[in-house]
mmCIF file of C-alpha atoms in Angstrom:
data_model
loop_
_atom_site.group_PDB
_atom_site.id
_atom_site.type_symbol
_atom_site.label_atom_id
_atom_site.label_comp_id
_atom_site.label_asym_id
_atom_site.label_seq_id
_atom_site.Cartn_x
_atom_site.Cartn_y
_atom_site.Cartn_z
ATOM 1 C CA MET A 1 -2.231 38.078 -13.513
ATOM 2 C CA LYS A 2 1.055 36.673 -12.320
ATOM 3 C CA SER A 3 3.012 34.361 -14.628
ATOM 4 C CA GLU A 4 4.939 31.391 -13.375
ATOM 5 C CA GLY A 5 8.164 33.366 -13.415
ATOM 6 C CA GLY A 6 6.832 35.993 -11.243
ATOM 7 C CA GLY A 7 6.165 38.756 -13.935
ATOM 8 C CA GLU A 8 3.007 40.100 -15.340
ATOM 9 C CA SER A 9 1.336 37.668 -17.626
ATOM 10 C CA ARG A 10 -0.119 39.454 -20.784
ATOM 11 C CA ALA A 11 -3.835 39.134 -21.660
ATOM 12 C CA ILE A 12 -4.605 36.267 -23.873
ATOM 13 C CA PRO A 13 -5.329 37.584 -27.474
ATOM 14 C CA ASP A 14 -8.590 37.001 -29.020
ATOM 15 C CA GLN A 15 -7.216 34.648 -31.741
ATOM 16 C CA PRO A 16 -7.775 31.149 -32.607
ATOM 17 C CA VAL A 17 -5.735 28.541 -30.575
ATOM 18 C CA ALA A 18 -4.429 25.253 -31.548
ATOM 19 C CA ASP A 19 -5.006 22.839 -28.730
ATOM 20 C CA GLY A 20 -3.650 19.297 -29.495
ATOM 21 C CA PHE A 21 -5.406 17.767 -26.322
ATOM 22 C CA LEU A 22 -8.792 19.107 -27.517
ATOM 23 C CA ASP A 23 -8.465 18.101 -31.054
ATOM 24 C CA ALA A 24 -4.953 17.133 -32.680
ATOM 25 C CA ALA A 25 -6.397 16.857 -36.160
ATOM 26 C CA SER A 26 -7.833 20.197 -36.128
ATOM 27 C CA ALA A 27 -4.731 21.732 -34.465
ATOM 28 C CA ALA A 28 -2.640 20.312 -37.290
ATOM 29 C CA GLN A 29 -4.863 21.927 -40.000
ATOM 30 C CA LEU A 30 -4.799 25.177 -38.234
ATOM 31 C CA LEU A 31 -0.853 25.049 -37.914
ATOM 32 C CA ARG A 32 -0.674 24.174 -41.859
ATOM 33 C CA SER A 33 -3.092 26.919 -42.936
ATOM 34 C CA SER A 34 -1.889 29.726 -40.913
ATOM 35 C CA ASP A 35 1.110 32.096 -40.889
ATOM 36 C CA THR A 36 0.729 33.211 -37.318
ATOM 37 C CA LEU A 37 -1.435 31.525 -34.671
ATOM 38 C CA LEU A 38 -1.465 30.620 -30.849
ATOM 39 C CA LEU A 39 -0.566 27.280 -29.593
ATOM 40 C CA ARG A 40 -1.331 25.791 -26.113
ATOM 41 C CA LEU A 41 1.442 23.918 -24.460
ATOM 42 C CA HIS A 42 1.628 21.985 -20.904
ATOM 43 C CA PRO A 43 4.662 22.267 -18.947
ATOM 44 C CA PRO A 44 6.111 19.158 -17.319
ATOM 45 C CA THR A 45 4.573 18.054 -14.096
ATOM 46 C CA THR A 46 6.254 17.694 -10.705
ATOM 47 C CA GLU A 47 5.824 14.498 -8.603
ATOM 48 C CA ALA A 48 3.534 14.802 -5.665
ATOM 49 C CA SER A 49 5.475 14.823 -2.301
ATOM 50 C CA GLN A 50 2.921 12.163 -0.949
ATOM 51 C CA LYS A 51 0.818 9.149 -1.997
ATOM 52 C CA PRO A 52 -2.034 8.660 -2.999
ATOM 53 C CA TYR A 53 -1.814 11.968 -4.889
ATOM 54 C CA GLY A 54 -0.590 12.245 -8.539
ATOM 55 C CA PRO A 55 1.819 14.806 -9.808
ATOM 56 C CA LEU A 56 1.509 18.354 -9.004
ATOM 57 C CA PRO A 57 -0.363 20.203 -11.783
ATOM 58 C CA ALA A 58 1.298 22.778 -13.986
ATOM 59 C CA SER A 59 -0.854 25.522 -15.655
ATOM 60 C CA PRO A 60 -0.742 25.567 -19.383
ATOM 61 C CA ILE A 61 0.879 28.414 -21.299
ATOM 62 C CA VAL A 62 -0.036 30.002 -24.644
ATOM 63 C CA VAL A 63 2.626 30.831 -27.212
ATOM 64 C CA ARG A 64 2.237 32.850 -30.367
ATOM 65 C CA LEU A 65 3.998 31.211 -33.272
ATOM 66 C CA THR A 66 4.928 32.886 -36.675
ATOM 67 C CA ARG A 67 5.765 31.054 -39.885
ATOM 68 C CA GLY A 68 9.544 30.792 -40.152
ATOM 69 C CA LYS A 69 10.495 31.842 -36.652
ATOM 70 C CA ARG A 70 11.584 29.552 -33.769
ATOM 71 C CA ILE A 71 11.108 32.196 -31.309
ATOM 72 C CA ALA A 72 7.812 31.713 -29.385
ATOM 73 C CA ASP A 73 6.041 34.727 -28.045
ATOM 74 C CA VAL A 74 4.902 33.546 -24.692
ATOM 75 C CA VAL A 75 1.471 35.509 -24.414
ATOM 76 C CA HIS A 76 0.021 33.831 -21.208
ATOM 77 C CA GLY A 77 1.426 31.744 -18.274
ATOM 78 C CA GLY A 78 5.131 32.090 -18.997
ATOM 79 C CA ALA A 79 7.828 34.382 -17.807
ATOM 80 C CA SER A 80 9.561 35.126 -21.058
ATOM 81 C CA ASP A 81 9.600 34.574 -24.828
ATOM 82 C CA ALA A 82 11.782 31.519 -25.606
ATOM 83 C CA GLU A 83 13.146 29.336 -28.548
ATOM 84 C CA ILE A 84 11.723 26.081 -29.752
ATOM 85 C CA ASN A 85 14.599 23.823 -30.063
ATOM 86 C CA ARG A 86 12.848 20.602 -30.870
ATOM 87 C CA VAL A 87 9.475 18.863 -31.788
ATOM 88 C CA ASP A 88 9.190 15.318 -31.660
ATOM 89 C CA VAL A 89 6.737 12.477 -31.141
ATOM 90 C CA VAL A 90 7.392 10.581 -27.975
ATOM 91 C CA THR A 91 5.742 7.170 -27.183
ATOM 92 C CA ARG A 92 5.669 5.075 -24.011
ATOM 93 C CA ASN A 93 3.891 1.879 -22.950
ATOM 94 C CA VAL A 94 1.753 1.523 -19.797
ATOM 95 C CA SER A 95 0.543 -1.482 -18.291
ATOM 96 C CA TRP A 96 -3.115 -1.145 -16.899
ATOM 97 C CA GLY A 97 -5.803 -3.293 -15.175
ATOM 98 C CA GLY A 98 -4.562 -2.763 -11.697
ATOM 99 C CA TRP A 99 -8.041 -2.409 -10.103
ATOM 100 C CA GLY A 100 -9.212 -5.962 -10.266
ATOM 101 C CA GLY A 101 -9.438 -6.260 -14.012
ATOM 102 C CA SER A 102 -7.472 -8.258 -16.572
ATOM 103 C CA PRO A 103 -4.181 -6.692 -17.449
ATOM 104 C CA PHE A 104 -3.851 -4.782 -20.785
ATOM 105 C CA GLU A 105 -1.450 -2.445 -22.604
ATOM 106 C CA LYS A 106 -1.718 1.020 -23.807
ATOM 107 C CA THR A 107 0.607 3.334 -25.793
ATOM 108 C CA LEU A 108 0.643 7.033 -24.854
ATOM 109 C CA ALA A 109 2.012 9.152 -27.620
ATOM 110 C CA THR A 110 2.741 12.725 -27.098
ATOM 111 C CA VAL A 111 3.980 15.789 -29.184
ATOM 112 C CA VAL A 112 6.842 17.138 -26.973
ATOM 113 C CA VAL A 113 7.978 20.638 -27.705
ATOM 114 C CA GLU A 114 11.376 21.678 -26.216
ATOM 115 C CA LEU A 115 10.720 25.499 -25.247
ATOM 116 C CA GLY A 116 13.594 27.314 -23.670
ATOM 117 C CA GLY A 117 15.149 23.977 -22.640
ATOM 118 C CA LYS A 118 12.195 22.532 -20.927
ATOM 119 C CA GLU A 119 9.949 19.908 -22.633
ATOM 120 C CA HIS A 120 6.258 20.868 -23.091
ATOM 121 C CA VAL A 121 3.516 18.579 -24.347
ATOM 122 C CA ALA A 122 1.335 19.777 -27.182
ATOM 123 C CA ALA A 123 -0.942 16.840 -27.876
ATOM 124 C CA LEU A 124 -1.849 13.404 -26.814
ATOM 125 C CA ALA A 125 -3.049 10.177 -28.292
ATOM 126 C CA ILE A 126 -3.705 6.757 -26.383
ATOM 127 C CA SER A 127 -4.146 3.597 -28.236
ATOM 128 C CA PRO A 128 -3.475 -0.164 -27.864
ATOM 129 C CA GLU A 129 -1.378 -0.108 -30.851
ATOM 130 C CA ALA A 130 1.874 1.976 -30.739
ATOM 131 C CA ASP A 131 1.746 2.786 -34.607
ATOM 132 C CA ARG A 132 -1.779 4.088 -34.355
ATOM 133 C CA ALA A 133 -1.104 6.199 -31.327
ATOM 134 C CA ALA A 134 1.840 7.887 -32.933
ATOM 135 C CA ALA A 135 -0.002 8.278 -36.195
ATOM 136 C CA SER A 136 -2.639 10.153 -34.497
ATOM 137 C CA VAL A 137 -0.326 12.977 -33.355
ATOM 138 C CA LYS A 138 2.248 12.914 -36.012
ATOM 139 C CA PRO A 139 0.424 15.127 -38.333
ATOM 140 C CA LEU A 140 0.491 17.982 -35.691
ATOM 141 C CA CYS A 141 4.113 17.434 -35.147
ATOM 142 C CA ASP A 142 4.895 17.607 -38.865
ATOM 143 C CA ALA A 143 2.797 20.718 -39.221
ATOM 144 C CA LEU A 144 4.456 22.463 -36.351
ATOM 145 C CA ASN A 145 7.980 21.628 -37.706
ATOM 146 C CA GLU A 146 6.853 22.900 -41.153
ATOM 147 C CA LEU A 147 5.619 26.132 -39.545
ATOM 148 C CA LEU A 148 8.913 26.653 -37.676
ATOM 149 C CA ASP A 149 11.030 25.843 -40.753
ATOM 150 C CA GLY A 150 9.177 28.402 -42.746
ATOM 151 C CA GLU A 151 7.555 26.145 -45.254
ATOM 152 C CA ALA A 152 4.721 27.769 -47.170
ATOM 153 C CA ALA A 153 1.251 27.529 -45.660
ATOM 154 C CA SER A 154 -0.932 24.791 -47.236
ATOM 155 C CA GLY A 155 -4.078 22.943 -46.676
ATOM 156 C CA ASP A 156 -7.470 23.983 -45.716
ATOM 157 C CA ALA A 157 -8.590 25.544 -42.493
ATOM 158 C CA PRO A 158 -10.132 23.295 -39.886
ATOM 159 C CA ALA A 159 -13.815 22.107 -40.665
ATOM 160 C CA ALA A 160 -14.809 23.232 -37.145
ATOM 161 C CA PRO A 161 -13.930 26.741 -36.213
ATOM 162 C CA PRO A 162 -11.243 26.796 -33.783
ATOM 163 C CA LEU A 163 -11.940 28.266 -30.293
ATOM 164 C CA SER A 164 -10.408 31.669 -29.557
ATOM 165 C CA ALA A 165 -7.824 31.521 -26.879
ATOM 166 C CA PRO A 166 -10.055 33.359 -24.117
ATOM 167 C CA LEU A 167 -12.717 30.875 -24.794
ATOM 168 C CA ALA A 168 -10.494 27.877 -24.693
ATOM 169 C CA GLY A 169 -8.492 29.136 -21.650
ATOM 170 C CA ARG A 170 -11.151 28.277 -18.974
ATOM 171 C CA PHE A 171 -10.739 24.534 -19.185
ATOM 172 C CA ALA A 172 -7.893 22.232 -20.316
ATOM 173 C CA LEU A 173 -6.973 18.570 -20.537
ATOM 174 C CA ALA A 174 -3.499 17.607 -19.771
ATOM 175 C CA LEU A 175 -1.476 14.426 -19.066
ATOM 176 C CA GLU A 176 -0.474 14.249 -15.310
ATOM 177 C CA GLY A 177 1.784 11.138 -14.952
ATOM 178 C CA ASP A 178 -0.468 8.563 -16.562
ATOM 179 C CA TYR A 179 -3.599 10.315 -15.832
ATOM 180 C CA VAL A 180 -5.672 12.436 -18.253
ATOM 181 C CA VAL A 181 -6.983 15.287 -16.137
ATOM 182 C CA MET A 182 -9.524 17.972 -16.971
ATOM 183 C CA ARG A 183 -9.298 21.176 -14.975
ATOM 184 C CA ASP A 184 -11.155 24.424 -14.734
ATOM 185 C CA TYR A 185 -8.868 27.535 -14.528
ATOM 186 C CA GLU A 186 -11.451 30.023 -13.608
ATOM 187 C CA SER A 187 -12.313 28.139 -10.248
ATOM 188 C CA VAL A 188 -10.271 28.191 -7.085
ATOM 189 C CA GLY A 189 -11.571 24.872 -6.006
ATOM 190 C CA PRO A 190 -12.573 24.450 -2.273
ATOM 191 C CA ARG A 191 -11.411 28.045 -1.478
ATOM 192 C CA ALA A 192 -14.403 29.397 -3.387
ATOM 193 C CA ASN A 193 -16.954 28.081 -0.673
ATOM 194 C CA VAL A 194 -14.902 29.153 2.439
ATOM 195 C CA THR A 195 -17.231 32.135 3.159
ATOM 196 C CA ARG A 196 -20.341 29.789 2.691
ATOM 197 C CA TYR A 197 -18.994 27.259 5.185
ATOM 198 C CA ALA A 198 -17.817 30.027 7.670
ATOM 199 C CA LEU A 199 -21.323 31.485 7.735
ATOM 200 C CA LEU A 200 -22.926 28.052 8.134
ATOM 201 C CA CYS A 201 -20.611 27.502 10.989
ATOM 202 C CA ALA A 202 -21.545 30.829 12.605
ATOM 203 C CA ALA A 203 -25.349 30.127 12.129
ATOM 204 C CA CYS A 204 -25.048 26.743 13.683
ATOM 205 C CA LEU A 205 -23.074 28.220 16.635
ATOM 206 C CA VAL A 206 -25.810 30.844 17.281
ATOM 207 C CA LEU A 207 -28.632 28.300 17.061
ATOM 208 C CA ALA A 208 -26.765 25.820 19.324
ATOM 209 C CA ALA A 209 -26.342 28.770 21.851
ATOM 210 C CA ILE A 210 -30.057 29.455 21.783
ATOM 211 C CA ALA A 211 -30.876 25.702 22.122
ATOM 212 C CA TRP A 212 -28.536 25.300 25.180
ATOM 213 C CA THR A 213 -29.724 28.490 26.790
ATOM 214 C CA ALA A 214 -33.256 27.226 26.418
ATOM 215 C CA PHE A 215 -32.195 23.871 27.878
ATOM 216 C CA ALA A 216 -30.579 25.642 30.851
ATOM 217 C CA ARG A 217 -33.951 27.558 31.487
ATOM 218 C CA GLU A 218 -36.097 24.474 31.401
ATOM 219 C CA LEU A 219 -33.616 22.498 33.620
ATOM 220 C CA ALA A 220 -33.840 25.433 36.171
ATOM 221 C CA GLY A 221 -37.603 25.052 36.058
ATOM 222 C CA ALA A 222 -39.961 22.090 36.396
ATOM 223 C CA ALA A 223 -39.754 21.066 32.738
ATOM 224 C CA ALA A 224 -40.632 17.681 31.537
ATOM 225 C CA LEU A 225 -37.885 15.134 30.683
ATOM 226 C CA ALA A 226 -38.818 15.018 27.133
ATOM 227 C CA SER A 227 -38.552 18.780 26.694
ATOM 228 C CA LEU A 228 -35.017 18.751 28.196
ATOM 229 C CA LEU A 229 -33.920 15.889 26.004
ATOM 230 C CA GLY A 230 -35.336 17.748 22.976
ATOM 231 C CA TYR A 231 -33.361 21.002 23.619
ATOM 232 C CA ALA A 232 -30.204 18.890 24.436
ATOM 233 C CA ALA A 233 -30.516 16.855 21.299
ATOM 234 C CA VAL A 234 -30.917 20.034 19.193
ATOM 235 C CA GLY A 235 -28.059 21.799 20.792
ATOM 236 C CA PHE A 236 -25.848 18.786 20.330
ATOM 237 C CA VAL A 237 -26.587 18.325 16.770
ATOM 238 C CA LEU A 238 -26.130 22.184 15.837
ATOM 239 C CA GLY A 239 -22.909 22.105 17.890
ATOM 240 C CA ALA A 240 -21.539 19.189 15.993
ATOM 241 C CA GLY A 241 -22.646 21.011 12.660
ATOM 242 C CA ALA A 242 -20.753 24.037 13.637
ATOM 243 C CA LEU A 243 -17.680 21.950 14.376
ATOM 244 C CA ALA A 244 -17.887 20.178 10.940
ATOM 245 C CA MET A 245 -18.489 23.354 9.059
ATOM 246 C CA GLY A 246 -15.560 25.172 10.764
ATOM 247 C CA GLU A 247 -13.209 22.214 9.948
ATOM 248 C CA ILE A 248 -14.444 22.100 6.297
ATOM 249 C CA ALA A 249 -13.852 25.965 6.085
ATOM 250 C CA ARG A 250 -10.431 25.641 7.572
ATOM 251 C CA PHE A 251 -9.219 22.866 5.192
ATOM 252 C CA ALA A 252 -10.875 24.737 2.169
ATOM 253 C CA SER A 253 -9.113 27.870 3.070
ATOM 254 C CA LYS A 254 -5.678 25.994 2.686
ATOM 255 C CA TYR A 255 -6.284 24.956 -0.819
ATOM 256 C CA ARG A 256 -3.308 26.578 -2.771
ATOM 257 C CA ALA A 257 -4.021 25.797 -6.344
ATOM 258 C CA ASP A 258 -5.345 28.235 -8.744
ATOM 259 C CA ASN A 259 -7.845 25.743 -10.411
ATOM 260 C CA ALA A 260 -10.192 22.968 -9.636
ATOM 261 C CA ALA A 261 -9.844 19.281 -10.924
ATOM 262 C CA LEU A 262 -13.168 18.492 -12.736
ATOM 263 C CA ALA A 263 -12.287 14.739 -13.731
ATOM 264 C CA TRP A 264 -9.622 12.270 -14.359
ATOM 265 C CA PHE A 265 -9.581 9.343 -17.027
ATOM 266 C CA PHE A 266 -7.326 6.393 -16.348
ATOM 267 C CA ASP A 267 -7.211 2.551 -16.703
ATOM 268 C CA ASP A 268 -10.832 2.084 -17.853
ATOM 269 C CA ARG A 269 -12.102 4.385 -15.085
ATOM 270 C CA VAL A 270 -13.482 7.939 -14.858
ATOM 271 C CA VAL A 271 -13.897 10.113 -11.763
ATOM 272 C CA ILE A 272 -15.814 13.170 -11.737
ATOM 273 C CA LEU A 273 -14.904 15.868 -9.063
ATOM 274 C CA PRO A 274 -11.928 13.803 -7.651
ATOM 275 C CA TRP A 275 -10.478 14.526 -4.321
ATOM 276 C CA VAL A 276 -7.433 16.571 -4.323
ATOM 277 C CA SER A 277 -4.475 17.722 -2.244
ATOM 278 C CA ARG A 278 -3.912 21.168 -0.947
ATOM 279 C CA GLU A 279 -1.644 21.838 -3.990
ATOM 280 C CA GLY A 280 -4.321 20.522 -6.404
ATOM 281 C CA ALA A 281 -2.896 17.176 -7.274
ATOM 282 C CA ILE A 282 -5.681 14.579 -7.999
ATOM 283 C CA ASP A 283 -6.272 11.784 -5.596
ATOM 284 C CA THR A 284 -5.302 8.602 -7.645
ATOM 285 C CA GLN A 285 -7.621 6.365 -5.742
ATOM 286 C CA PRO A 286 -10.787 5.051 -7.760
ATOM 287 C CA GLU A 287 -13.174 7.296 -5.813
ATOM 288 C CA GLY A 288 -14.054 10.977 -5.762
ATOM 289 C CA ARG A 289 -16.463 13.416 -4.119
ATOM 290 C CA LEU A 290 -19.368 11.927 -5.931
ATOM 291 C CA GLY A 291 -18.580 8.365 -5.144
ATOM 292 C CA ALA A 292 -16.761 5.415 -6.641
ATOM 293 C CA ALA A 293 -14.981 5.636 -9.979
ATOM 294 C CA ILE A 294 -17.180 4.652 -12.895
ATOM 295 C CA ARG A 295 -15.904 2.022 -15.413
ATOM 296 C CA ILE A 296 -15.799 3.287 -19.149
ATOM 297 C CA PRO A 297 -18.407 0.497 -20.330
ATOM 298 C CA GLU A 298 -20.815 1.981 -17.726
ATOM 299 C CA VAL A 299 -20.780 5.319 -19.619
ATOM 300 C CA ASP A 300 -23.410 5.426 -22.242
ATOM 301 C CA GLY A 301 -22.294 8.748 -23.761
ATOM 302 C CA VAL A 302 -21.810 12.408 -23.204
ATOM 303 C CA SER A 303 -24.557 14.990 -23.686
ATOM 304 C CA ILE A 304 -25.209 18.755 -23.609
ATOM 305 C CA ALA A 305 -28.193 20.376 -22.170
ATOM 306 C CA GLU A 306 -28.793 23.939 -22.990
ATOM 307 C CA LYS A 307 -30.875 26.115 -20.936
ATOM 308 C CA ASP A 308 -31.213 29.897 -20.314
ATOM 309 C CA GLY A 309 -28.003 30.730 -22.257
ATOM 310 C CA THR A 310 -25.846 27.937 -20.476
ATOM 311 C CA SER A 311 -24.703 24.591 -21.686
ATOM 312 C CA THR A 312 -24.082 21.846 -19.303
ATOM 313 C CA LEU A 313 -22.027 18.884 -20.208
ATOM 314 C CA THR A 314 -23.131 15.702 -18.732
ATOM 315 C CA LEU A 315 -21.803 12.165 -18.492
ATOM 316 C CA GLU A 316 -24.741 9.735 -19.241
ATOM 317 C CA THR A 317 -24.073 6.803 -17.099
ATOM 318 C CA GLN A 318 -25.829 3.527 -16.090
ATOM 319 C CA HIS A 319 -25.723 5.015 -12.491
ATOM 320 C CA GLY A 320 -27.391 8.233 -13.581
ATOM 321 C CA PRO A 321 -26.489 11.495 -15.303
ATOM 322 C CA ILE A 322 -23.269 13.275 -13.874
ATOM 323 C CA ASP A 323 -22.723 16.923 -14.660
ATOM 324 C CA VAL A 324 -19.125 17.790 -15.537
ATOM 325 C CA PHE A 325 -19.222 21.583 -16.051
ATOM 326 C CA THR A 326 -21.476 24.504 -17.126
ATOM 327 C CA THR A 327 -20.478 27.302 -19.571
ATOM 328 C CA LYS A 328 -22.084 30.082 -21.417
ATOM 329 C CA ASP A 329 -20.394 29.228 -24.650
ATOM 330 C CA ALA A 330 -21.970 26.358 -26.677
ATOM 331 C CA GLY A 331 -18.957 26.099 -28.861
ATOM 332 C CA VAL A 332 -16.638 25.227 -25.795
ATOM 333 C CA ALA A 333 -19.180 22.627 -24.599
ATOM 334 C CA ARG A 334 -19.256 20.978 -28.066
ATOM 335 C CA ALA A 335 -15.526 20.931 -28.463
ATOM 336 C CA TYR A 336 -15.217 19.415 -24.989
ATOM 337 C CA ARG A 337 -17.843 16.727 -25.656
ATOM 338 C CA SER A 338 -15.943 15.394 -28.635
ATOM 339 C CA ALA A 339 -12.554 15.433 -26.747
ATOM 340 C CA ILE A 340 -14.025 13.847 -23.554
ATOM 341 C CA GLU A 341 -15.735 11.007 -25.742
ATOM 342 C CA ARG A 342 -12.356 10.191 -27.486
ATOM 343 C CA VAL A 343 -10.513 10.051 -24.102
ATOM 344 C CA LEU A 344 -13.222 7.789 -22.675
ATOM 345 C CA VAL A 345 -12.838 5.247 -25.603
ATOM 346 C CA ALA A 346 -8.985 5.801 -25.367
ATOM 347 C CA VAL A 347 -8.508 4.607 -21.746
ATOM 348 C CA ALA A 348 -10.975 1.885 -21.917
ATOM 349 C CA ALA A 349 -9.986 -1.735 -21.369
ATOM 350 C CA PRO A 350 -10.308 -4.024 -24.487
ATOM 351 C CA ALA A 351 -13.992 -5.563 -24.575
ATOM 352 C CA LYS A 352 -15.165 -8.542 -26.532
ATOM 353 C CA ARG A 353 -18.827 -7.218 -26.272
ATOM 354 C CA PRO A 354 -18.656 -3.438 -26.198
ATOM 355 C CA THR A 355 -21.378 -1.603 -24.205
ATOM 356 C CA GLY A 356 -22.304 2.014 -23.691
ATOM 357 C CA ILE A 357 -20.005 4.416 -25.325
ATOM 358 C CA LEU A 358 -17.666 1.650 -26.403
ATOM 359 C CA LYS A 359 -20.500 0.133 -28.548
ATOM 360 C CA THR A 360 -21.151 3.512 -30.186
ATOM 361 C CA ALA A 361 -17.510 4.155 -30.973
ATOM 362 C CA ALA A 362 -17.179 0.698 -32.528
ATOM 363 C CA ALA A 363 -20.125 1.191 -34.682
ATOM 364 C CA THR A 364 -18.771 4.369 -35.982
ATOM 365 C CA THR A 365 -15.215 3.268 -36.763
#
């Protein structure tokens, strides 16, 4: 597997990984109780070249940390090992409500790790209160600084067993601009269906040729008008289908990203399977391949259905269930269910009368 720097990226070790986007509290516990572990970091994103697309996505990296050492061993996604110079909590305010709703403020708090001179993000919290957002990620920041400074390990291991890096490596939540985006790094997005579209195009062409041949034969004889119109209609529809499948295959083959965007969360909305640019940047308009964006109060919850050894994570909405992803590992599904529930509540607008998942969250806090 090629790294971002052009070298060969090493295989991800089968060790527990701390992922602050998945669960900042558990990641902090893992950092405090371990002498060596893996940490997932997200490189800075690059602004998209055109609207309405968001920033260009950057694949996460995995580093191995050892207590008392500031040199991070980059085991996946990076070009070389690097020194961690700084770990801080950084906050910024955002103003949302730009899609016809009442304006509201949120604070985005991130744990920023300066690795090899570049800022990477290790965790994210979103809250209407700046102090609360910062407090949600500060334990991870403190635990990481303690590990780098060589302070003795303390505290209990996380209550929920952390995912190993290979299991956690398929999916990722990341901050892209002001959008929280979930991606699948085992999918090549539209490119995965190029062969299918090409075969459908070829099949439509063959059938269209047969239909037009029959039309020509009937036209040369004494065929009824209805028969001629029937062959012509079938030939036209199949020809149009071939053209459409060919165009879809052509555009899909030009998709250059190494992942697929599964969802974005932003400004009281969630979009499953968003439209993307050829570089994989999300379309920031409030609609996706499955239709319009869904407001957070219209999401009733997040469920997992297990069948034949697979787990499917589904958003239960007032518009019907929407599948987000399917995995063979139930632990991965459970971890992302909890993470997605937190993100949904975090990006929601203030509500005087909470409904759906917001009502459930209010009852448990």
